[in-house]
């Protein structure tokens, strides 16, 4: 893993996408809907806890949605950490797409779906959904807050695929509208570091501990 010492001005984050849900397997958009882990997702959460067993974390933050909290709890139990829930770590709000499969969303709402897959930064999903710009600002704000709160420390964050898409772009300095060229598997480990105001991508999508990890997100 990453054994190099941290300086007082650095914070290292290990970010984990929640384990698999039935809706992941169906390629159904979850967004803010509260879908629990399926049996494979629970096994992935336990495998992640074992993989991280020898590492020390100053804190454990999680999205407040069930699938993330269930994943975080498996790690918390093995590390003796409390899970700090943070609503800003939630998945993007997909508005009227929530509950639809990708195929259904494309068939029922072709214009909106086109804006979605083309990563139009200003497009906000109808019925209360977020734009990519607003979503990215939310993710950036919570990352900044966590790293400022933990100088010189290593922190674990359990969140969602869309959040990790933004995280990778922040750390690798990629545009929001650029096609995704990196994977975001369920329950994989993703490492970034912030020193002063500069982000650095350390390692991404570590999944040797998993029996199988799904990346059903678009723009792969």
One Martini backbone bead per residue (centre of mass of N, CA, C, O) as a GRO file, in nm:
protein
  220
    1UNK     BB    1   0.098   0.035  -0.021
    2UNK     BB    2   0.117   0.347   0.177
    3UNK     BB    3   0.412   0.412   0.375
    4UNK     BB    4   0.456   0.692   0.348
    5UNK     BB    5   0.502   0.968   0.502
    6UNK     BB    6   0.342   1.232   0.644
    7UNK     BB    7   0.283   1.549   0.641
    8UNK     BB    8   0.142   1.824   0.797
    9UNK     BB    9   0.020   1.915   0.490
   10UNK     BB   10  -0.110   1.626   0.471
   11UNK     BB   11  -0.366   1.411   0.306
   12UNK     BB   12  -0.493   1.081   0.308
   13UNK     BB   13  -0.705   0.896   0.080
   14UNK     BB   14  -0.943   0.632   0.108
   15UNK     BB   15  -1.157   0.528  -0.151
   16UNK     BB   16  -1.490   0.371  -0.148
   17UNK     BB   17  -1.697   0.184  -0.304
   18UNK     BB   18  -1.960   0.037  -0.271
   19UNK     BB   19  -2.114  -0.231  -0.275
   20UNK     BB   20  -2.317  -0.435  -0.419
   21UNK     BB   21  -2.625  -0.418  -0.591
   22UNK     BB   22  -2.904  -0.502  -0.756
   23UNK     BB   23  -2.895  -0.240  -0.933
   24UNK     BB   24  -2.619  -0.275  -1.049
   25UNK     BB   25  -2.685  -0.547  -1.195
   26UNK     BB   26  -2.928  -0.386  -1.362
   27UNK     BB   27  -2.855  -0.098  -1.444
   28UNK     BB   28  -2.964   0.101  -1.205
   29UNK     BB   29  -3.051   0.404  -1.097
   30UNK     BB   30  -3.008   0.549  -0.773
   31UNK     BB   31  -2.878   0.774  -0.623
   32UNK     BB   32  -3.087   0.870  -0.350
   33UNK     BB   33  -3.168   0.593  -0.333
   34UNK     BB   34  -3.222   0.326  -0.084
   35UNK     BB   35  -2.995   0.073  -0.145
   36UNK     BB   36  -2.893  -0.226  -0.070
   37UNK     BB   37  -2.705  -0.478  -0.034
   38UNK     BB   38  -2.598  -0.757  -0.159
   39UNK     BB   39  -2.441  -1.046  -0.103
   40UNK     BB   40  -2.188  -0.957  -0.258
   41UNK     BB   41  -2.157  -0.680  -0.118
   42UNK     BB   42  -2.099  -0.798   0.162
   43UNK     BB   43  -1.843  -0.951   0.079
   44UNK     BB   44  -1.690  -0.702  -0.018
   45UNK     BB   45  -1.686  -0.553   0.251
   46UNK     BB   46  -1.526  -0.771   0.404
   47UNK     BB   47  -1.280  -0.774   0.213
   48UNK     BB   48  -1.204  -0.479   0.263
   49UNK     BB   49  -1.156  -0.501   0.564
   50UNK     BB   50  -0.923  -0.706   0.537
   51UNK     BB   51  -0.737  -0.538   0.349
   52UNK     BB   52  -0.732  -0.294   0.584
   53UNK     BB   53  -0.635  -0.423   0.859
   54UNK     BB   54  -0.318  -0.297   0.871
   55UNK     BB   55  -0.442  -0.018   0.873
   56UNK     BB   56  -0.446   0.332   0.949
   57UNK     BB   57  -0.714   0.547   1.076
   58UNK     BB   58  -0.847   0.849   1.187
   59UNK     BB   59  -1.104   0.811   0.990
   60UNK     BB   60  -1.467   0.757   0.903
   61UNK     BB   61  -1.639   0.815   0.606
   62UNK     BB   62  -1.994   0.848   0.500
   63UNK     BB   63  -2.244   0.801   0.344
   64UNK     BB   64  -2.600   0.797   0.430
   65UNK     BB   65  -2.637   0.561   0.262
   66UNK     BB   66  -2.685   0.232   0.301
   67UNK     BB   67  -2.462   0.106   0.110
   68UNK     BB   68  -2.233   0.266   0.248
   69UNK     BB   69  -2.278   0.200   0.550
   70UNK     BB   70  -2.243  -0.106   0.523
   71UNK     BB   71  -1.951  -0.090   0.426
   72UNK     BB   72  -1.834   0.079   0.661
   73UNK     BB   73  -1.907  -0.112   0.898
   74UNK     BB   74  -1.711  -0.339   0.831
   75UNK     BB   75  -1.459  -0.162   0.884
   76UNK     BB   76  -1.523  -0.048   1.164
   77UNK     BB   77  -1.527  -0.323   1.317
   78UNK     BB   78  -1.211  -0.385   1.247
   79UNK     BB   79  -1.102  -0.075   1.359
   80UNK     BB   80  -1.263   0.090   1.580
   81UNK     BB   81  -1.467   0.280   1.426
   82UNK     BB   82  -1.644   0.553   1.351
   83UNK     BB   83  -1.921   0.655   1.165
   84UNK     BB   84  -1.924   0.934   0.953
   85UNK     BB   85  -2.184   1.103   0.834
   86UNK     BB   86  -2.220   1.238   0.481
   87UNK     BB   87  -2.428   1.381   0.249
   88UNK     BB   88  -2.203   1.488   0.038
   89UNK     BB   89  -2.136   1.166  -0.037
   90UNK     BB   90  -2.341   1.137  -0.229
   91UNK     BB   91  -2.488   1.077  -0.490
   92UNK     BB   92  -2.611   1.173  -0.757
   93UNK     BB   93  -2.889   1.345  -0.867
   94UNK     BB   94  -3.120   1.195  -1.118
   95UNK     BB   95  -3.404   1.230  -1.084
   96UNK     BB   96  -3.606   1.084  -1.326
   97UNK     BB   97  -3.385   0.840  -1.342
   98UNK     BB   98  -3.464   0.720  -1.089
   99UNK     BB   99  -3.508   0.361  -1.128
  100UNK     BB  100  -3.370   0.339  -1.395
  101UNK     BB  101  -3.242   0.220  -1.653
  102UNK     BB  102  -3.040   0.301  -1.903
  103UNK     BB  103  -3.233   0.203  -2.126
  104UNK     BB  104  -3.486   0.347  -2.024
  105UNK     BB  105  -3.376   0.637  -2.025
  106UNK     BB  106  -3.317   0.645  -2.329
  107UNK     BB  107  -3.610   0.581  -2.428
  108UNK     BB  108  -3.777   0.804  -2.254
  109UNK     BB  109  -3.506   1.027  -2.249
  110UNK     BB  110  -3.311   1.110  -2.499
  111UNK     BB  111  -3.211   1.402  -2.448
  112UNK     BB  112  -3.118   1.369  -2.156
  113UNK     BB  113  -2.929   1.131  -2.210
  114UNK     BB  114  -2.736   1.276  -2.397
  115UNK     BB  115  -2.639   1.484  -2.187
  116UNK     BB  116  -2.531   1.278  -1.992
  117UNK     BB  117  -2.320   1.115  -2.178
  118UNK     BB  118  -2.181   1.398  -2.268
  119UNK     BB  119  -2.122   1.573  -2.015
  120UNK     BB  120  -2.301   1.815  -1.940
  121UNK     BB  121  -2.235   2.042  -1.695
  122UNK     BB  122  -2.533   2.205  -1.700
  123UNK     BB  123  -2.699   1.951  -1.671
  124UNK     BB  124  -3.020   1.902  -1.522
  125UNK     BB  125  -3.222   1.699  -1.382
  126UNK     BB  126  -3.524   1.643  -1.369
  127UNK     BB  127  -3.668   1.644  -1.064
  128UNK     BB  128  -3.406   1.751  -0.875
  129UNK     BB  129  -3.150   1.739  -1.020
  130UNK     BB  130  -2.812   1.744  -1.098
  131UNK     BB  131  -2.545   1.892  -1.194
  132UNK     BB  132  -2.218   1.850  -1.257
  133UNK     BB  133  -2.125   2.114  -1.130
  134UNK     BB  134  -2.271   2.085  -0.856
  135UNK     BB  135  -2.159   1.812  -0.781
  136UNK     BB  136  -1.857   1.888  -0.785
  137UNK     BB  137  -1.879   2.106  -0.566
  138UNK     BB  138  -1.967   1.914  -0.342
  139UNK     BB  139  -1.721   1.729  -0.345
  140UNK     BB  140  -1.502   1.942  -0.304
  141UNK     BB  141  -1.600   2.046  -0.027
  142UNK     BB  142  -1.568   1.777   0.135
  143UNK     BB  143  -1.271   1.726   0.078
  144UNK     BB  144  -1.161   1.984   0.196
  145UNK     BB  145  -1.272   1.946   0.483
  146UNK     BB  146  -1.137   1.677   0.555
  147UNK     BB  147  -0.836   1.757   0.503
  148UNK     BB  148  -0.831   1.998   0.705
  149UNK     BB  149  -0.911   1.811   0.958
  150UNK     BB  150  -0.646   1.598   0.858
  151UNK     BB  151  -0.352   1.661   0.926
  152UNK     BB  152  -0.124   1.401   0.880
  153UNK     BB  153  -0.353   1.198   0.772
  154UNK     BB  154  -0.553   0.899   0.747
  155UNK     BB  155  -0.846   0.843   0.538
  156UNK     BB  156  -1.174   0.707   0.521
  157UNK     BB  157  -1.397   0.666   0.225
  158UNK     BB  158  -1.747   0.614   0.167
  159UNK     BB  159  -1.909   0.578  -0.154
  160UNK     BB  160  -1.955   0.665  -0.500
  161UNK     BB  161  -1.919   0.655  -0.835
  162UNK     BB  162  -1.969   0.957  -0.901
  163UNK     BB  163  -1.773   1.068  -0.693
  164UNK     BB  164  -1.518   0.920  -0.809
  165UNK     BB  165  -1.518   1.064  -1.074
  166UNK     BB  166  -1.452   1.341  -0.949
  167UNK     BB  167  -1.200   1.268  -0.788
  168UNK     BB  168  -1.020   1.187  -1.024
  169UNK     BB  169  -1.034   1.467  -1.165
  170UNK     BB  170  -0.907   1.627  -0.941
  171UNK     BB  171  -0.634   1.462  -0.910
  172UNK     BB  172  -0.583   1.459  -1.247
  173UNK     BB  173  -0.687   1.708  -1.396
  174UNK     BB  174  -0.986   1.675  -1.523
  175UNK     BB  175  -1.242   1.716  -1.710
  176UNK     BB  176  -1.580   1.684  -1.686
  177UNK     BB  177  -1.637   1.624  -2.013
  178UNK     BB  178  -1.461   1.393  -2.019
  179UNK     BB  179  -1.411   1.092  -2.088
  180UNK     BB  180  -1.397   0.794  -1.940
  181UNK     BB  181  -1.056   0.624  -1.848
  182UNK     BB  182  -1.171   0.481  -1.582
  183UNK     BB  183  -1.230   0.284  -1.310
  184UNK     BB  184  -1.535   0.186  -1.082
  185UNK     BB  185  -1.539  -0.036  -0.862
  186UNK     BB  186  -1.669  -0.221  -0.641
  187UNK     BB  187  -1.476  -0.198  -0.345
  188UNK     BB  188  -1.248  -0.039  -0.424
  189UNK     BB  189  -0.929   0.117  -0.414
  190UNK     BB  190  -0.865   0.479  -0.359
  191UNK     BB  191  -0.580   0.701  -0.396
  192UNK     BB  192  -0.522   1.015  -0.233
  193UNK     BB  193  -0.356   1.349  -0.217
  194UNK     BB  194  -0.305   1.632   0.004
  195UNK     BB  195  -0.095   1.928  -0.051
  196UNK     BB  196  -0.227   2.171   0.050
  197UNK     BB  197  -0.364   2.255  -0.279
  198UNK     BB  198  -0.259   1.967  -0.382
  199UNK     BB  199  -0.333   1.706  -0.593
  200UNK     BB  200  -0.293   1.335  -0.582
  201UNK     BB  201  -0.249   1.044  -0.761
  202UNK     BB  202  -0.175   0.719  -0.662
  203UNK     BB  203  -0.420   0.499  -0.664
  204UNK     BB  204  -0.639   0.273  -0.865
  205UNK     BB  205  -0.857   0.017  -0.849
  206UNK     BB  206  -0.817  -0.180  -0.616
  207UNK     BB  207  -0.903  -0.561  -0.652
  208UNK     BB  208  -0.759  -0.827  -0.529
  209UNK     BB  209  -0.987  -0.877  -0.288
  210UNK     BB  210  -1.189  -0.957  -0.514
  211UNK     BB  211  -1.425  -1.172  -0.677
  212UNK     BB  212  -1.596  -0.920  -0.787
  213UNK     BB  213  -1.632  -0.621  -1.000
  214UNK     BB  214  -1.842  -0.357  -1.077
  215UNK     BB  215  -1.880  -0.145  -1.390
  216UNK     BB  216  -2.186   0.021  -1.491
  217UNK     BB  217  -2.098   0.280  -1.584
  218UNK     BB  218  -2.081   0.529  -1.781
  219UNK     BB  219  -1.813   0.623  -1.980
  220UNK     BB  220  -1.581   0.383  -2.010
   0.00000   0.00000   0.00000
